[in-house]
Amino acid sequence: MTSSLLWAVDVYGRVYSLSTAGGRWERSKDKVLELKKLGAVKQCCWGIGCDNQLYLNVNPSDVAIRFQEETYENQRWNPLEGFTDTLLPTDRWPWTDEAGLNPQPLHSFQLPSESWEWEGDWFVHDETCGRPSTGTGGWEYAVDFPTSFSKEKKWNSCVRRRRWLRNRRYKAFGFWSKIPLDRGRPPPQPFIDISCGGHLMGNNSEKRLYLWAVSQQGRVWFRSGIEHLKPEGCHWEEMAGPGEVAQVSCGPGDLLWAVLWDGQLLVRRGISSERPKGSSWTVVEPPKKNLGAAHVSVGMYVVWAVTKDNKVWFRRGVNSHNPCGSGWINISGEMLMVSVGPNDQVWGVGSEDRTIYFRQGVTASQVTGSGWTPVLAQWDSSRPPDGQPSHDFSGEMTDSSQGSVLGLADSPAGPESPPPKATIPKITSDSFISALVSDRECTIKPAGGAPPATLPTDALPEEGASTGDEEVPLTPSEAPSPKTPGVDPWSNVDLEEEAKGRRPAGPEGAAPQQASVATFPLDLPEGEERPPWAWVSGGGCVLTSDTRIGWLESPEDKTSSLPLSMTPAHATAEKKKEATDELTFEKSVSVTKGQLRWWRDWLPHQWEHAGLALEQAQSEPTRREDFLYLYYTENNEKKFLCIPISEVTALVPKFKESLYCFAVYTAERTRQRWPLLLSTHTQQDLQQWLSLLGESCCLSRGIVGRPSEQALWAVTSKGDIMVHEPPPSLEAPTPNPACDNMFWYQVPGHLHTVECNSLAVVWGIGYDGTAWVYTGHGEASAEDSKDQQHLQVDVRSMFIYENQRWNPVTGYTDKGLPLDRHMWSDVSGLRECTKASTKPPSPQWTWVTDWAIDYSAPEGADKEGWQYAADFTAAYNGNKTLKDFVRRRRWVRKCKIELTSPWVEVPPIPLSDITILPCLAKSSMEQVPLWAISERGDVLCRLGVTRDNPAGNSWLHVGTDQPFRSISIGGGHQVWAIARDNSVFYRGSVSAQNPAGDCWYHIPSPPKQDLKQLSVGRTSVYAVDMNGNLWYRQGVTPSYPQGTVWELISNNVSKVTVGPLDQVWIIAERVPGCPSEGAGVVCHRAGVQPMLPKGQSWEFGIGGWQHLSVRGNSQEPPRAPARSPQPPRAQKQQTVPKFLEGLLRQKNDLRCPERSPIRRIMSQLK
């Protein structure tokens, strides 16, 4: 890597540079010029002098900077003189540019500045050798000037021209040169701040540099035309702003920020390579409203700021699509200013010790770094001869150099040199006095070891001071305070005054000169004492995360041994604080970026290239503030979407158009039924993003380790396992949290069905019927976690249907009617599914067989696998009749998935359904009842299932007279089941002592309905029939557990699950009002109470779920606070309002009929 420079200015105005390849500070060659501020890039450095003028230092390079000036000599043919420079009145000038629009005589060309020199004289351009032509003389001929020219002279060539060239070379490499004023333009006001950048903006090969400056009146100026051949630029242009600007910062890209005098921040919008000046300003609030910003620095993708109390802040969410960012985060340390480099590396000047610091650990992902480390570079080894003060400064008072900061120059050599004149330091920051007072002894020490000088009391600015010649030593307490309230840290402070009544100063008892402010000894000792720094610019210092720089590696006994959040000025105070307080938590921001494709939200829906960024911020040890950004371009305008991670409710893998996709759900997008759909390039990228986003979502909600015992378990339509941690108020009557706000996170594994209870017993069934038991994940050590990971294999069958219609001529054929379904479709016939277009459920699945006819269709099939019906929408059977005009047959192909998960296989019987007793969390059971149904329809009871042994020991077969389909056990050991012939049964006498029960009792099904699945809670029984209707069993009591009658609750239901508190959840087939929403919508029955077990209404949640189990959530909802005790009767009577006395009287009359008015009237009539 080539070396680059770090630029800095001390409080005396001296400019230093530090190379990444070296280890010493090198002072600028121009030791007279003194600067206030710098703005550097890799190829050059700009600065503002004490005269508020602009200076430029171009770094030395092996490639010379040469610019070629050109002008054209024009002539017209004359019958008398031939070609001559006497032109017609309507012709162009004799010397012009190529277009002939501007006159350009040779004497009009001048050097732009003193930094340029001519290389030779003017010569005629010759394309062959670049020297004056001896043949044609370089002339080009044409009929007239506006037409095209050629080298060949013709009979009708009436005009001619030739090109004159002269080269000028830039000679001021490595020196500071003053930028001249624009010719023909009003000069801008004196500058107080400057910033350069924009050289990495755009994708064009030709990179340009743009310069922004701020004048003393708070106006922003833009300098254009800066390029390699024109390092000084062309001209200034004023940019209107909403207020008076104090400081500006331009990044290497398209970011530009500014600070107003009132502490507010400005952001320039619309900056691009085509519009480098931008379009508008946007106001951004400072980190602290009561304390504005003092300084801002912009990088490629980051923004750092310093408030007026010297606190450092980092702006989150900054990007070219979102230049304003999203929020502030406080960074440890106190700095006077910061500077951001081209790779977003950060430098700063400490507010107390004036040391230059570097932010360690800054990478493309860890954008805030880990802490501050001081720059410990050595000084230039060149020293003056013996007898001369070191480091170019002495303690004597000298003449002020033009445009200097402190007004100090080298002392004249020789003993007979005239005594120097007194000067007063001049600076541009309010920290000068504090730096001198804290680092120097507050006395005037002439050269030669003279006694400390004192100031006469008449020179002190205090009121009531004595006017005599009494001399008073200057003490630090009499110096102005370095932090004066109301003074901005960038304001100019001019302390120079005309010395009145000067007396000649001599080495022997000479009286000191009168001055309002004293100067201090500036000679640095041999121990290389570092001067206080005032400014640093890292815009030209290119560092990467793997770059090792010697002067950034602190020894162990230096400040690096302290916590990185401390600065040397705070070391003493922090060491005392460590005895009683804990160390300050280091706040950090990390960013992960990637390029994905996004399914566009608006019409026409299509895939768009977009950038994705996950910004993770940890402001407190237990608090995270993460954001997900999506950057895209619409109509050549950069836009973005911002989603707080705390609002993400689910991350679901998807399979769309054979792409690796995943959906990001939020509460709002769940209600709109339109998740954020993203696609990655590879399966590995998909897993990495899902893992990263999932971890961020869990940490933002404080979810660590394995799922809790109260968790809700679910399986998506693709077989992914999802878990929700329910809050205690999930089942509260009112207010009830919205179902679409539930956060679901993924657990490793792949299943078809999952069941759980509140004793941490979780079982699942794969697509191939294999039983699996959950062993836990995420909370053990690395070795234990490795032991908990097992190989999980699942095989799934994919089905498609071949459809045919009967034709009187050809018989059954694949030529259907125009309104018929596709000849190759799914079971519903709505979607076309051919052998070639049918893919596995996700890229993780692989085919293990080829397509084959399935003869085991549920409705039966003939010897060729065909099923017949009168029409495609009618019922099918395996026998052909005269009324069957259509037929279909099912094709099957198997695919397999292999993955590592915390699930252990329970051999050897394949299962089709499973149920676990939904007990309370505090229940103490020796064994957990678990029932299942095998693929053949046998009813099984698992023995030995406990909290410590969730897999159990063995199966106990329960006798039945027919195969069963579904089974469920309730909180009171009541077991319900559905046979394959749709009969409903209840198992009697099941208890902890008799886990298998005694006999089956037949329960009538709902009228004309066939049930397919049921779920039993503590006292409630719900079932779903073949048509998607949800039924509730009335009259279920402990004394009569079979109930009395079925009651219809709802329709469009595919599955139901009832919890230990009789809470009811379902998987709905669709959402009302959203026809495009697919099946598998999670719905919660609201208003379920002991006195209202059927609930009141449905709450709709996320879609795409296949199975749900809430049988582990036994958390009682929080109860309403108890009412206050009844007041005494006498007091109660006093508090009864008068308008209620009549109601109470009527109530008493009803209790005592003889006292009622109607009774009295009837008695009178009698």
PDB file of N, CA and C in Angstrom, residues 687-736:
ATOM      1  N   GLN A 687     -28.897 -18.100   4.259  1.00  0.00           N
ATOM      2  CA  GLN A 687     -28.754 -18.554   5.638  1.00  0.00           C
ATOM      3  C   GLN A 687     -28.018 -17.533   6.492  1.00  0.00           C
ATOM      4  N   GLN A 688     -27.024 -16.862   5.926  1.00  0.00           N
ATOM      5  CA  GLN A 688     -26.285 -15.863   6.691  1.00  0.00           C
ATOM      6  C   GLN A 688     -27.174 -14.681   7.056  1.00  0.00           C
ATOM      7  N   TRP A 689     -27.979 -14.211   6.105  1.00  0.00           N
ATOM      8  CA  TRP A 689     -28.863 -13.075   6.415  1.00  0.00           C
ATOM      9  C   TRP A 689     -29.953 -13.478   7.408  1.00  0.00           C
ATOM     10  N   LEU A 690     -30.519 -14.661   7.249  1.00  0.00           N
ATOM     11  CA  LEU A 690     -31.534 -15.105   8.200  1.00  0.00           C
ATOM     12  C   LEU A 690     -30.951 -15.248   9.594  1.00  0.00           C
ATOM     13  N   SER A 691     -29.742 -15.792   9.688  1.00  0.00           N
ATOM     14  CA  SER A 691     -29.104 -15.945  11.001  1.00  0.00           C
ATOM     15  C   SER A 691     -28.785 -14.596  11.620  1.00  0.00           C
ATOM     16  N   LEU A 692     -28.248 -13.672  10.806  1.00  0.00           N
ATOM     17  CA  LEU A 692     -27.881 -12.352  11.323  1.00  0.00           C
ATOM     18  C   LEU A 692     -29.112 -11.564  11.753  1.00  0.00           C
ATOM     19  N   LEU A 693     -30.132 -11.533  10.911  1.00  0.00           N
ATOM     20  CA  LEU A 693     -31.348 -10.789  11.249  1.00  0.00           C
ATOM     21  C   LEU A 693     -32.094 -11.441  12.410  1.00  0.00           C
ATOM     22  N   GLY A 694     -32.127 -12.759  12.424  1.00  0.00           N
ATOM     23  CA  GLY A 694     -32.799 -13.444  13.520  1.00  0.00           C
ATOM     24  C   GLY A 694     -32.132 -13.185  14.855  1.00  0.00           C
ATOM     25  N   GLU A 695     -30.802 -13.216  14.877  1.00  0.00           N
ATOM     26  CA  GLU A 695     -30.082 -12.926  16.123  1.00  0.00           C
ATOM     27  C   GLU A 695     -30.322 -11.495  16.571  1.00  0.00           C
ATOM     28  N   SER A 696     -30.333 -10.556  15.621  1.00  0.00           N
ATOM     29  CA  SER A 696     -30.588  -9.159  15.966  1.00  0.00           C
ATOM     30  C   SER A 696     -31.991  -8.978  16.538  1.00  0.00           C
ATOM     31  N   CYS A 697     -32.976  -9.643  15.943  1.00  0.00           N
ATOM     32  CA  CYS A 697     -34.351  -9.528  16.447  1.00  0.00           C
ATOM     33  C   CYS A 697     -34.470 -10.104  17.854  1.00  0.00           C
ATOM     34  N   CYS A 698     -33.840 -11.234  18.089  1.00  0.00           N
ATOM     35  CA  CYS A 698     -33.924 -11.849  19.423  1.00  0.00           C
ATOM     36  C   CYS A 698     -33.212 -10.997  20.467  1.00  0.00           C
ATOM     37  N   LEU A 699     -32.033 -10.483  20.138  1.00  0.00           N
ATOM     38  CA  LEU A 699     -31.311  -9.656  21.099  1.00  0.00           C
ATOM     39  C   LEU A 699     -32.056  -8.360  21.380  1.00  0.00           C
ATOM     40  N   SER A 700     -32.728  -7.809  20.384  1.00  0.00           N
ATOM     41  CA  SER A 700     -33.490  -6.577  20.603  1.00  0.00           C
ATOM     42  C   SER A 700     -34.646  -6.805  21.565  1.00  0.00           C
ATOM     43  N   ARG A 701     -35.131  -8.032  21.645  1.00  0.00           N
ATOM     44  CA  ARG A 701     -36.238  -8.349  22.546  1.00  0.00           C
ATOM     45  C   ARG A 701     -35.793  -9.104  23.795  1.00  0.00           C
ATOM     46  N   GLY A 702     -34.477  -9.274  23.942  1.00  0.00           N
ATOM     47  CA  GLY A 702     -33.966  -9.948  25.124  1.00  0.00           C
ATOM     48  C   GLY A 702     -34.191 -11.441  25.131  1.00  0.00           C
ATOM     49  N   ILE A 703     -34.325 -12.062  23.961  1.00  0.00           N
ATOM     50  CA  ILE A 703     -34.544 -13.504  23.873  1.00  0.00           C
ATOM     51  C   ILE A 703     -33.198 -14.182  23.699  1.00  0.00           C
ATOM     52  N   VAL A 704     -32.788 -14.972  24.678  1.00  0.00           N
ATOM     53  CA  VAL A 704     -31.508 -15.662  24.644  1.00  0.00           C
ATOM     54  C   VAL A 704     -31.743 -17.098  25.083  1.00  0.00           C
ATOM     55  N   GLY A 705     -31.055 -18.027  24.426  1.00  0.00           N
ATOM     56  CA  GLY A 705     -31.152 -19.421  24.824  1.00  0.00           C
ATOM     57  C   GLY A 705     -32.312 -20.140  24.172  1.00  0.00           C
ATOM     58  N   ARG A 706     -32.661 -21.287  24.744  1.00  0.00           N
ATOM     59  CA  ARG A 706     -33.724 -22.115  24.195  1.00  0.00           C
ATOM     60  C   ARG A 706     -35.084 -21.487  24.476  1.00  0.00           C
ATOM     61  N   PRO A 707     -36.113 -21.877  23.725  1.00  0.00           N
ATOM     62  CA  PRO A 707     -37.453 -21.335  23.986  1.00  0.00           C
ATOM     63  C   PRO A 707     -37.931 -21.674  25.394  1.00  0.00           C
ATOM     64  N   SER A 708     -38.757 -20.806  25.923  1.00  0.00           N
ATOM     65  CA  SER A 708     -39.282 -21.009  27.264  1.00  0.00           C
ATOM     66  C   SER A 708     -40.329 -22.113  27.268  1.00  0.00           C
ATOM     67  N   GLU A 709     -40.719 -22.533  28.457  1.00  0.00           N
ATOM     68  CA  GLU A 709     -41.723 -23.581  28.584  1.00  0.00           C
ATOM     69  C   GLU A 709     -43.103 -23.100  28.165  1.00  0.00           C
ATOM     70  N   GLN A 710     -43.324 -21.780  28.166  1.00  0.00           N
ATOM     71  CA  GLN A 710     -44.632 -21.236  27.804  1.00  0.00           C
ATOM     72  C   GLN A 710     -44.738 -20.881  26.324  1.00  0.00           C
ATOM     73  N   ALA A 711     -43.725 -21.194  25.541  1.00  0.00           N
ATOM     74  CA  ALA A 711     -43.665 -20.732  24.154  1.00  0.00           C
ATOM     75  C   ALA A 711     -44.743 -21.377  23.295  1.00  0.00           C
ATOM     76  N   LEU A 712     -45.129 -20.621  22.254  1.00  0.00           N
ATOM     77  CA  LEU A 712     -46.019 -21.133  21.217  1.00  0.00           C
ATOM     78  C   LEU A 712     -45.159 -21.656  20.082  1.00  0.00           C
ATOM     79  N   TRP A 713     -45.452 -22.879  19.628  1.00  0.00           N
ATOM     80  CA  TRP A 713     -44.685 -23.514  18.559  1.00  0.00           C
ATOM     81  C   TRP A 713     -45.553 -23.596  17.307  1.00  0.00           C
ATOM     82  N   ALA A 714     -44.895 -23.421  16.152  1.00  0.00           N
ATOM     83  CA  ALA A 714     -45.625 -23.467  14.879  1.00  0.00           C
ATOM     84  C   ALA A 714     -44.705 -24.001  13.792  1.00  0.00           C
ATOM     85  N   VAL A 715     -45.317 -24.417  12.697  1.00  0.00           N
ATOM     86  CA  VAL A 715     -44.596 -24.912  11.524  1.00  0.00           C
ATOM     87  C   VAL A 715     -45.166 -24.195  10.308  1.00  0.00           C
ATOM     88  N   THR A 716     -44.280 -23.669   9.460  1.00  0.00           N
ATOM     89  CA  THR A 716     -44.725 -22.978   8.257  1.00  0.00           C
ATOM     90  C   THR A 716     -45.103 -23.992   7.187  1.00  0.00           C
ATOM     91  N   SER A 717     -45.636 -23.476   6.092  1.00  0.00           N
ATOM     92  CA  SER A 717     -46.033 -24.353   4.991  1.00  0.00           C
ATOM     93  C   SER A 717     -44.837 -25.006   4.319  1.00  0.00           C
ATOM     94  N   LYS A 718     -43.614 -24.486   4.559  1.00  0.00           N
ATOM     95  CA  LYS A 718     -42.395 -25.079   4.026  1.00  0.00           C
ATOM     96  C   LYS A 718     -41.714 -26.007   5.015  1.00  0.00           C
ATOM     97  N   GLY A 719     -42.256 -26.133   6.222  1.00  0.00           N
ATOM     98  CA  GLY A 719     -41.682 -27.029   7.209  1.00  0.00           C
ATOM     99  C   GLY A 719     -40.729 -26.378   8.177  1.00  0.00           C
ATOM    100  N   ASP A 720     -40.550 -25.066   8.109  1.00  0.00           N
ATOM    101  CA  ASP A 720     -39.677 -24.372   9.055  1.00  0.00           C
ATOM    102  C   ASP A 720     -40.375 -24.223  10.398  1.00  0.00           C
ATOM    103  N   ILE A 721     -39.610 -24.368  11.482  1.00  0.00           N
ATOM    104  CA  ILE A 721     -40.162 -24.349  12.834  1.00  0.00           C
ATOM    105  C   ILE A 721     -40.027 -22.930  13.386  1.00  0.00           C
ATOM    106  N   MET A 722     -41.128 -22.369  13.861  1.00  0.00           N
ATOM    107  CA  MET A 722     -41.170 -21.018  14.402  1.00  0.00           C
ATOM    108  C   MET A 722     -41.680 -21.060  15.838  1.00  0.00           C
ATOM    109  N   VAL A 723     -41.177 -20.109  16.645  1.00  0.00           N
ATOM    110  CA  VAL A 723     -41.518 -20.053  18.065  1.00  0.00           C
ATOM    111  C   VAL A 723     -41.862 -18.617  18.415  1.00  0.00           C
ATOM    112  N   HIS A 724     -42.857 -18.463  19.296  1.00  0.00           N
ATOM    113  CA  HIS A 724     -43.241 -17.154  19.826  1.00  0.00           C
ATOM    114  C   HIS A 724     -43.221 -17.206  21.350  1.00  0.00           C
ATOM    115  N   GLU A 725     -42.558 -16.219  21.960  1.00  0.00           N
ATOM    116  CA  GLU A 725     -42.524 -16.099  23.417  1.00  0.00           C
ATOM    117  C   GLU A 725     -43.690 -15.223  23.852  1.00  0.00           C
ATOM    118  N   PRO A 726     -44.723 -15.809  24.466  1.00  0.00           N
ATOM    119  CA  PRO A 726     -45.922 -15.018  24.774  1.00  0.00           C
ATOM    120  C   PRO A 726     -45.733 -14.166  26.017  1.00  0.00           C
ATOM    121  N   PRO A 727     -46.218 -12.931  25.997  1.00  0.00           N
ATOM    122  CA  PRO A 727     -46.238 -12.126  27.220  1.00  0.00           C
ATOM    123  C   PRO A 727     -47.369 -12.578  28.132  1.00  0.00           C
ATOM    124  N   PRO A 728     -47.314 -12.241  29.415  1.00  0.00           N
ATOM    125  CA  PRO A 728     -48.408 -12.663  30.312  1.00  0.00           C
ATOM    126  C   PRO A 728     -49.768 -12.113  29.911  1.00  0.00           C
ATOM    127  N   SER A 729     -49.779 -10.997  29.188  1.00  0.00           N
ATOM    128  CA  SER A 729     -51.053 -10.378  28.817  1.00  0.00           C
ATOM    129  C   SER A 729     -51.612 -10.895  27.502  1.00  0.00           C
ATOM    130  N   LEU A 730     -51.027 -11.977  26.951  1.00  0.00           N
ATOM    131  CA  LEU A 730     -51.486 -12.454  25.645  1.00  0.00           C
ATOM    132  C   LEU A 730     -52.937 -12.911  25.702  1.00  0.00           C
ATOM    133  N   GLU A 731     -53.328 -13.535  26.796  1.00  0.00           N
ATOM    134  CA  GLU A 731     -54.685 -14.042  26.917  1.00  0.00           C
ATOM    135  C   GLU A 731     -55.559 -13.156  27.805  1.00  0.00           C
ATOM    136  N   ALA A 732     -55.117 -11.929  28.075  1.00  0.00           N
ATOM    137  CA  ALA A 732     -55.926 -11.030  28.903  1.00  0.00           C
ATOM    138  C   ALA A 732     -57.191 -10.640  28.155  1.00  0.00           C
ATOM    139  N   PRO A 733     -58.314 -10.513  28.855  1.00  0.00           N
ATOM    140  CA  PRO A 733     -59.571 -10.135  28.161  1.00  0.00           C
ATOM    141  C   PRO A 733     -59.453  -8.776  27.498  1.00  0.00           C
ATOM    142  N   THR A 734     -59.047  -7.772  28.246  1.00  0.00           N
ATOM    143  CA  THR A 734     -58.863  -6.416  27.723  1.00  0.00           C
ATOM    144  C   THR A 734     -57.825  -5.717  28.590  1.00  0.00           C
ATOM    145  N   PRO A 735     -56.948  -4.874  28.015  1.00  0.00           N
ATOM    146  CA  PRO A 735     -56.726  -4.787  26.569  1.00  0.00           C
ATOM    147  C   PRO A 735     -55.884  -5.958  26.089  1.00  0.00           C
ATOM    148  N   ASN A 736     -56.161  -6.431  24.906  1.00  0.00           N
ATOM    149  CA  ASN A 736     -55.480  -7.592  24.364  1.00  0.00           C
ATOM    150  C   ASN A 736     -54.517  -7.145  23.264  1.00  0.00           C
TER     151      ASN A 736
END
